Amino acid sequence: MKVWMRFGMAAVLSVSLAGAGCSSSGDESKDAENQGKDDPIVIMTNASTWDIPTEDGNPTQKYLEERFNVKFVNMRGNDENFKIKVASGEIPDIFPHNISEADMTNWARQGVIASISVDEIKQYMPTYVKEVEEIDPNAWDVGMIDGKNYGVPRIWLNGSYGFIPTYNGKWLKAIGYNEPPKTLEELEDVFTKFRNNDPDGNGKMDTYGMSGRGKDVRAQMFNSIYAAYGVNPYQFVLTDEGKVTWGGITDEAKEATKLLRKWYAAGLIDPEFMTDNGELIGQKWGSHKIGYMDNMMYHHLFGAQESDKTNGTFPVYGKGLIGPAGESLVMSNGALQVPLIFGKQVEEDDEKRIRILQMLEELTSVDEVYLRTVFGEEGVSYDLVDGAVVMKEPYASSADDARLMGYGGYYNPLVERDVSMWKYHFSKEKMEFREKVNEGMKTISDVLGPTSLESKGMYWATLITLQDEFYTKAIIENNDLDAAFQNFKDQWLKSGGQQVLDEAMKVYEARQQHK
């Protein structure tokens, strides 16, 4: 056994449950007096492989150690060597926040990480759990493996928002539209006029409706069009019969592709969409080659406002387009993430486990603790301006200075995972913009979220290659699309797709049984 693990266990044996309370009782002096009677609980942490503190005993570490009567041992595993450390038996109490779903599942079945009951997490982290469940009631799904819960659920708050249909406002006015289109039929009319009616007034037929991320992120390619059919070809979806299937083999995806083929043949889609990426789409938007984007979320659009004004785009933000799905829908990456997980030894140590959960509750719900661990010291590393944090120099531009103070994600692995703390990250203007452009939006996302499937490890590379090739050709070719789609679907299922769907359905059913 590693030296740090022997030390941690010895320290923990002397700690009683009575001493496990934190300073949230309202009488901090009394809490401090009671905590001082016990030896600190030793917590081996590697909660981030990025924001690794430069020195032990840094100001953030000392602050938390005094507040919670704990002693941190900083493991400092990085992206390159953390898994090697775990394989050699160096298992932290708190794992990094960027663990993959495959690693989580493998470690759960190998007995490396701790299972913790949902009820216990709710007992000691009530405020945090309430916030998470309001964002996504399925937040517990990802950590449910073989009937047991592993870790504290984590969500990406921005992931709960969708991709905003965005139009060149100047072009809309030029073609006679005073508001953005609401339906696919209206969008087709807009695209036709963007292509044929010289919306930029240069006397040339050199403009297009839109392009797509054919080169880098296929899951976002023409996502607003597929969303109008209620599907994303690169996500798992639930059928009307309650069965899990893959979006790319659905009739809805086929019909959406037929429409895109029609638009491509009419010259409404930039023919370079197959080799375009997010950066190139942004350049074409700014240089007025395309008049529509659907690959940006609110935070991207907020940051682009000044450049849009400079290049004369005057963006107009629309809603999801109503199509065969019958309602306004936008595609979303989804808020679910791999949970915050803990070493197996935490499962077997009541005092340590409870103290960690209590600490995480305050790290996410007590303003003072959140500010101190995420941004450092007020007046030193940051100022509060109209309620939002503004970093001071040199901390605003130097990661090294942040690591010296220890603030960031190393001691607070739930940064930006609680809605109540967003007020510190965003200006009032940004929050108002977020609410305005997302108002009334209904999102669709992967029904499973991040999930490790053994069958994906065996077949996924082949299946994705098949799909990429089919969907690119399906848009630009002029063959029998119904027959080509059926051939693709049959091949996809025979090449391991059926095994993937069978396993996905088992996972979905198991999750439903534990709700």
PDB file of N, CA, C and O in Angstrom, residues 99-147:
ATOM      1  N   ILE A  99     -12.858  12.752 -16.300  1.00  0.00           N
ATOM      2  CA  ILE A  99     -12.777  11.320 -16.544  1.00  0.00           C
ATOM      3  C   ILE A  99     -13.786  10.925 -17.629  1.00  0.00           C
ATOM      4  O   ILE A  99     -14.911  11.418 -17.656  1.00  0.00           O
ATOM      5  N   SER A 100     -13.405  10.009 -18.499  1.00  0.00           N
ATOM      6  CA  SER A 100     -14.318   9.557 -19.550  1.00  0.00           C
ATOM      7  C   SER A 100     -15.302   8.542 -19.000  1.00  0.00           C
ATOM      8  O   SER A 100     -15.048   7.888 -17.980  1.00  0.00           O
ATOM      9  N   GLU A 101     -16.431   8.392 -19.707  1.00  0.00           N
ATOM     10  CA  GLU A 101     -17.428   7.419 -19.270  1.00  0.00           C
ATOM     11  C   GLU A 101     -16.893   5.996 -19.345  1.00  0.00           C
ATOM     12  O   GLU A 101     -17.255   5.140 -18.528  1.00  0.00           O
ATOM     13  N   ALA A 102     -15.996   5.730 -20.315  1.00  0.00           N
ATOM     14  CA  ALA A 102     -15.425   4.386 -20.430  1.00  0.00           C
ATOM     15  C   ALA A 102     -14.529   4.075 -19.238  1.00  0.00           C
ATOM     16  O   ALA A 102     -14.584   2.978 -18.673  1.00  0.00           O
ATOM     17  N   ASP A 103     -13.691   5.042 -18.840  1.00  0.00           N
ATOM     18  CA  ASP A 103     -12.824   4.831 -17.677  1.00  0.00           C
ATOM     19  C   ASP A 103     -13.658   4.636 -16.414  1.00  0.00           C
ATOM     20  O   ASP A 103     -13.352   3.770 -15.578  1.00  0.00           O
ATOM     21  N   MET A 104     -14.698   5.449 -16.251  1.00  0.00           N
ATOM     22  CA  MET A 104     -15.547   5.316 -15.073  1.00  0.00           C
ATOM     23  C   MET A 104     -16.148   3.911 -14.992  1.00  0.00           C
ATOM     24  O   MET A 104     -16.126   3.267 -13.927  1.00  0.00           O
ATOM     25  N   THR A 105     -16.680   3.425 -16.097  1.00  0.00           N
ATOM     26  CA  THR A 105     -17.300   2.106 -16.094  1.00  0.00           C
ATOM     27  C   THR A 105     -16.285   1.011 -15.811  1.00  0.00           C
ATOM     28  O   THR A 105     -16.534   0.093 -15.017  1.00  0.00           O
ATOM     29  N   ASN A 106     -15.121   1.098 -16.436  1.00  0.00           N
ATOM     30  CA  ASN A 106     -14.081   0.091 -16.205  1.00  0.00           C
ATOM     31  C   ASN A 106     -13.625   0.098 -14.747  1.00  0.00           C
ATOM     32  O   ASN A 106     -13.477  -0.969 -14.122  1.00  0.00           O
ATOM     33  N   TRP A 107     -13.414   1.278 -14.187  1.00  0.00           N
ATOM     34  CA  TRP A 107     -12.950   1.369 -12.793  1.00  0.00           C
ATOM     35  C   TRP A 107     -14.013   0.889 -11.819  1.00  0.00           C
ATOM     36  O   TRP A 107     -13.693   0.300 -10.782  1.00  0.00           O
ATOM     37  N   ALA A 108     -15.289   1.135 -12.153  1.00  0.00           N
ATOM     38  CA  ALA A 108     -16.358   0.646 -11.276  1.00  0.00           C
ATOM     39  C   ALA A 108     -16.345  -0.882 -11.217  1.00  0.00           C
ATOM     40  O   ALA A 108     -16.458  -1.483 -10.137  1.00  0.00           O
ATOM     41  N   ARG A 109     -16.198  -1.508 -12.353  1.00  0.00           N
ATOM     42  CA  ARG A 109     -16.224  -2.979 -12.417  1.00  0.00           C
ATOM     43  C   ARG A 109     -14.932  -3.602 -11.911  1.00  0.00           C
ATOM     44  O   ARG A 109     -14.913  -4.775 -11.533  1.00  0.00           O
ATOM     45  N   GLN A 110     -13.858  -2.822 -11.873  1.00  0.00           N
ATOM     46  CA  GLN A 110     -12.591  -3.318 -11.343  1.00  0.00           C
ATOM     47  C   GLN A 110     -12.439  -3.066  -9.847  1.00  0.00           C
ATOM     48  O   GLN A 110     -11.451  -3.488  -9.244  1.00  0.00           O
ATOM     49  N   GLY A 111     -13.417  -2.366  -9.258  1.00  0.00           N
ATOM     50  CA  GLY A 111     -13.344  -2.079  -7.834  1.00  0.00           C
ATOM     51  C   GLY A 111     -12.397  -0.961  -7.469  1.00  0.00           C
ATOM     52  O   GLY A 111     -11.888  -0.893  -6.340  1.00  0.00           O
ATOM     53  N   VAL A 112     -12.170  -0.032  -8.392  1.00  0.00           N
ATOM     54  CA  VAL A 112     -11.250   1.087  -8.152  1.00  0.00           C
ATOM     55  C   VAL A 112     -11.969   2.275  -7.530  1.00  0.00           C
ATOM     56  O   VAL A 112     -11.396   2.992  -6.704  1.00  0.00           O
ATOM     57  N   ILE A 113     -13.227   2.504  -7.931  1.00  0.00           N
ATOM     58  CA  ILE A 113     -13.953   3.692  -7.463  1.00  0.00           C
ATOM     59  C   ILE A 113     -15.116   3.312  -6.553  1.00  0.00           C
ATOM     60  O   ILE A 113     -15.557   2.165  -6.529  1.00  0.00           O
ATOM     61  N   ALA A 114     -15.602   4.304  -5.816  1.00  0.00           N
ATOM     62  CA  ALA A 114     -16.604   4.080  -4.771  1.00  0.00           C
ATOM     63  C   ALA A 114     -18.018   4.206  -5.299  1.00  0.00           C
ATOM     64  O   ALA A 114     -18.322   5.092  -6.095  1.00  0.00           O
ATOM     65  N   SER A 115     -18.884   3.324  -4.835  1.00  0.00           N
ATOM     66  CA  SER A 115     -20.318   3.508  -5.041  1.00  0.00           C
ATOM     67  C   SER A 115     -20.871   4.218  -3.810  1.00  0.00           C
ATOM     68  O   SER A 115     -20.490   3.906  -2.677  1.00  0.00           O
ATOM     69  N   ILE A 116     -21.735   5.196  -4.046  1.00  0.00           N
ATOM     70  CA  ILE A 116     -22.330   5.972  -2.964  1.00  0.00           C
ATOM     71  C   ILE A 116     -23.824   6.057  -3.226  1.00  0.00           C
ATOM     72  O   ILE A 116     -24.249   6.338  -4.356  1.00  0.00           O
ATOM     73  N   SER A 117     -24.616   5.833  -2.211  1.00  0.00           N
ATOM     74  CA  SER A 117     -26.064   5.828  -2.415  1.00  0.00           C
ATOM     75  C   SER A 117     -26.566   7.223  -2.773  1.00  0.00           C
ATOM     76  O   SER A 117     -26.061   8.235  -2.283  1.00  0.00           O
ATOM     77  N   VAL A 118     -27.577   7.245  -3.617  1.00  0.00           N
ATOM     78  CA  VAL A 118     -28.195   8.508  -4.010  1.00  0.00           C
ATOM     79  C   VAL A 118     -28.776   9.212  -2.788  1.00  0.00           C
ATOM     80  O   VAL A 118     -28.659  10.436  -2.635  1.00  0.00           O
ATOM     81  N   ASP A 119     -29.379   8.440  -1.897  1.00  0.00           N
ATOM     82  CA  ASP A 119     -29.995   9.026  -0.699  1.00  0.00           C
ATOM     83  C   ASP A 119     -28.962   9.735   0.173  1.00  0.00           C
ATOM     84  O   ASP A 119     -29.249  10.802   0.733  1.00  0.00           O
ATOM     85  N   GLU A 120     -27.775   9.161   0.294  1.00  0.00           N
ATOM     86  CA  GLU A 120     -26.758   9.792   1.126  1.00  0.00           C
ATOM     87  C   GLU A 120     -26.279  11.103   0.496  1.00  0.00           C
ATOM     88  O   GLU A 120     -26.076  12.097   1.204  1.00  0.00           O
ATOM     89  N   ILE A 121     -26.093  11.116  -0.802  1.00  0.00           N
ATOM     90  CA  ILE A 121     -25.679  12.352  -1.465  1.00  0.00           C
ATOM     91  C   ILE A 121     -26.745  13.424  -1.300  1.00  0.00           C
ATOM     92  O   ILE A 121     -26.440  14.591  -1.035  1.00  0.00           O
ATOM     93  N   LYS A 122     -28.007  13.032  -1.433  1.00  0.00           N
ATOM     94  CA  LYS A 122     -29.096  13.989  -1.238  1.00  0.00           C
ATOM     95  C   LYS A 122     -29.135  14.502   0.197  1.00  0.00           C
ATOM     96  O   LYS A 122     -29.475  15.668   0.449  1.00  0.00           O
ATOM     97  N   GLN A 123     -28.784  13.658   1.154  1.00  0.00           N
ATOM     98  CA  GLN A 123     -28.801  14.058   2.558  1.00  0.00           C
ATOM     99  C   GLN A 123     -27.753  15.115   2.860  1.00  0.00           C
ATOM    100  O   GLN A 123     -28.034  16.098   3.561  1.00  0.00           O
ATOM    101  N   TYR A 124     -26.550  14.938   2.345  1.00  0.00           N
ATOM    102  CA  TYR A 124     -25.454  15.839   2.682  1.00  0.00           C
ATOM    103  C   TYR A 124     -25.202  16.935   1.643  1.00  0.00           C
ATOM    104  O   TYR A 124     -24.448  17.870   1.909  1.00  0.00           O
ATOM    105  N   MET A 125     -25.828  16.830   0.472  1.00  0.00           N
ATOM    106  CA  MET A 125     -25.680  17.863  -0.552  1.00  0.00           C
ATOM    107  C   MET A 125     -27.051  18.288  -1.079  1.00  0.00           C
ATOM    108  O   MET A 125     -27.289  18.306  -2.292  1.00  0.00           O
ATOM    109  N   PRO A 126     -27.975  18.672  -0.210  1.00  0.00           N
ATOM    110  CA  PRO A 126     -29.349  18.944  -0.651  1.00  0.00           C
ATOM    111  C   PRO A 126     -29.478  20.123  -1.612  1.00  0.00           C
ATOM    112  O   PRO A 126     -30.241  20.058  -2.576  1.00  0.00           O
ATOM    113  N   THR A 127     -28.743  21.187  -1.359  1.00  0.00           N
ATOM    114  CA  THR A 127     -28.848  22.373  -2.219  1.00  0.00           C
ATOM    115  C   THR A 127     -28.310  22.086  -3.603  1.00  0.00           C
ATOM    116  O   THR A 127     -28.931  22.424  -4.621  1.00  0.00           O
ATOM    117  N   TYR A 128     -27.151  21.453  -3.641  1.00  0.00           N
ATOM    118  CA  TYR A 128     -26.536  21.133  -4.934  1.00  0.00           C
ATOM    119  C   TYR A 128     -27.409  20.178  -5.734  1.00  0.00           C
ATOM    120  O   TYR A 128     -27.651  20.384  -6.927  1.00  0.00           O
ATOM    121  N   VAL A 129     -27.909  19.137  -5.081  1.00  0.00           N
ATOM    122  CA  VAL A 129     -28.733  18.144  -5.781  1.00  0.00           C
ATOM    123  C   VAL A 129     -29.995  18.787  -6.341  1.00  0.00           C
ATOM    124  O   VAL A 129     -30.407  18.502  -7.473  1.00  0.00           O
ATOM    125  N   LYS A 130     -30.619  19.671  -5.580  1.00  0.00           N
ATOM    126  CA  LYS A 130     -31.826  20.348  -6.047  1.00  0.00           C
ATOM    127  C   LYS A 130     -31.540  21.130  -7.328  1.00  0.00           C
ATOM    128  O   LYS A 130     -32.311  21.087  -8.280  1.00  0.00           O
ATOM    129  N   GLU A 131     -30.413  21.842  -7.347  1.00  0.00           N
ATOM    130  CA  GLU A 131     -30.053  22.631  -8.522  1.00  0.00           C
ATOM    131  C   GLU A 131     -29.818  21.727  -9.731  1.00  0.00           C
ATOM    132  O   GLU A 131     -30.278  22.009 -10.842  1.00  0.00           O
ATOM    133  N   VAL A 132     -29.108  20.624  -9.516  1.00  0.00           N
ATOM    134  CA  VAL A 132     -28.787  19.713 -10.611  1.00  0.00           C
ATOM    135  C   VAL A 132     -30.049  19.085 -11.180  1.00  0.00           C
ATOM    136  O   VAL A 132     -30.239  19.019 -12.401  1.00  0.00           O
ATOM    137  N   GLU A 133     -30.928  18.618 -10.317  1.00  0.00           N
ATOM    138  CA  GLU A 133     -32.140  17.947 -10.776  1.00  0.00           C
ATOM    139  C   GLU A 133     -33.092  18.898 -11.483  1.00  0.00           C
ATOM    140  O   GLU A 133     -33.873  18.471 -12.343  1.00  0.00           O
ATOM    141  N   GLU A 134     -33.026  20.177 -11.154  1.00  0.00           N
ATOM    142  CA  GLU A 134     -33.856  21.151 -11.864  1.00  0.00           C
ATOM    143  C   GLU A 134     -33.361  21.347 -13.300  1.00  0.00           C
ATOM    144  O   GLU A 134     -34.148  21.593 -14.203  1.00  0.00           O
ATOM    145  N   ILE A 135     -32.048  21.238 -13.487  1.00  0.00           N
ATOM    146  CA  ILE A 135     -31.488  21.350 -14.837  1.00  0.00           C
ATOM    147  C   ILE A 135     -31.804  20.099 -15.648  1.00  0.00           C
ATOM    148  O   ILE A 135     -32.217  20.164 -16.803  1.00  0.00           O
ATOM    149  N   ASP A 136     -31.600  18.935 -15.044  1.00  0.00           N
ATOM    150  CA  ASP A 136     -31.874  17.677 -15.743  1.00  0.00           C
ATOM    151  C   ASP A 136     -32.219  16.601 -14.723  1.00  0.00           C
ATOM    152  O   ASP A 136     -31.351  16.145 -13.978  1.00  0.00           O
ATOM    153  N   PRO A 137     -33.480  16.188 -14.671  1.00  0.00           N
ATOM    154  CA  PRO A 137     -33.888  15.166 -13.708  1.00  0.00           C
ATOM    155  C   PRO A 137     -33.232  13.810 -13.959  1.00  0.00           C
ATOM    156  O   PRO A 137     -33.275  12.928 -13.094  1.00  0.00           O
ATOM    157  N   ASN A 138     -32.610  13.645 -15.132  1.00  0.00           N
ATOM    158  CA  ASN A 138     -31.920  12.390 -15.446  1.00  0.00           C
ATOM    159  C   ASN A 138     -30.438  12.442 -15.094  1.00  0.00           C
ATOM    160  O   ASN A 138     -29.647  11.614 -15.569  1.00  0.00           O
ATOM    161  N   ALA A 139     -30.074  13.400 -14.256  1.00  0.00           N
ATOM    162  CA  ALA A 139     -28.655  13.602 -13.951  1.00  0.00           C
ATOM    163  C   ALA A 139     -27.995  12.394 -13.291  1.00  0.00           C
ATOM    164  O   ALA A 139     -26.773  12.234 -13.364  1.00  0.00           O
ATOM    165  N   TRP A 140     -28.776  11.545 -12.655  1.00  0.00           N
ATOM    166  CA  TRP A 140     -28.211  10.373 -11.983  1.00  0.00           C
ATOM    167  C   TRP A 140     -27.938   9.230 -12.955  1.00  0.00           C
ATOM    168  O   TRP A 140     -27.250   8.253 -12.592  1.00  0.00           O
ATOM    169  N   ASP A 141     -28.456   9.303 -14.159  1.00  0.00           N
ATOM    170  CA  ASP A 141     -28.360   8.175 -15.088  1.00  0.00           C
ATOM    171  C   ASP A 141     -26.918   7.790 -15.396  1.00  0.00           C
ATOM    172  O   ASP A 141     -26.576   6.604 -15.455  1.00  0.00           O
ATOM    173  N   VAL A 142     -26.079   8.780 -15.639  1.00  0.00           N
ATOM    174  CA  VAL A 142     -24.729   8.506 -16.139  1.00  0.00           C
ATOM    175  C   VAL A 142     -23.910   7.702 -15.133  1.00  0.00           C
ATOM    176  O   VAL A 142     -23.120   6.835 -15.507  1.00  0.00           O
ATOM    177  N   GLY A 143     -24.108   7.961 -13.849  1.00  0.00           N
ATOM    178  CA  GLY A 143     -23.326   7.275 -12.825  1.00  0.00           C
ATOM    179  C   GLY A 143     -23.911   5.954 -12.369  1.00  0.00           C
ATOM    180  O   GLY A 143     -23.355   5.298 -11.485  1.00  0.00           O
ATOM    181  N   MET A 144     -25.026   5.529 -12.959  1.00  0.00           N
ATOM    182  CA  MET A 144     -25.663   4.275 -12.564  1.00  0.00           C
ATOM    183  C   MET A 144     -25.064   3.129 -13.367  1.00  0.00           C
ATOM    184  O   MET A 144     -25.302   3.005 -14.566  1.00  0.00           O
ATOM    185  N   ILE A 145     -24.280   2.292 -12.714  1.00  0.00           N
ATOM    186  CA  ILE A 145     -23.592   1.179 -13.366  1.00  0.00           C
ATOM    187  C   ILE A 145     -23.909  -0.106 -12.617  1.00  0.00           C
ATOM    188  O   ILE A 145     -23.652  -0.210 -11.408  1.00  0.00           O
ATOM    189  N   ASP A 146     -24.481  -1.064 -13.325  1.00  0.00           N
ATOM    190  CA  ASP A 146     -24.823  -2.366 -12.740  1.00  0.00           C
ATOM    191  C   ASP A 146     -25.654  -2.214 -11.469  1.00  0.00           C
ATOM    192  O   ASP A 146     -25.462  -2.934 -10.481  1.00  0.00           O
ATOM    193  N   GLY A 147     -26.573  -1.248 -11.492  1.00  0.00           N
ATOM    194  CA  GLY A 147     -27.491  -1.076 -10.379  1.00  0.00           C
ATOM    195  C   GLY A 147     -26.965  -0.273  -9.212  1.00  0.00           C
ATOM    196  O   GLY A 147     -27.660  -0.117  -8.196  1.00  0.00           O
TER     197      GLY A 147
END
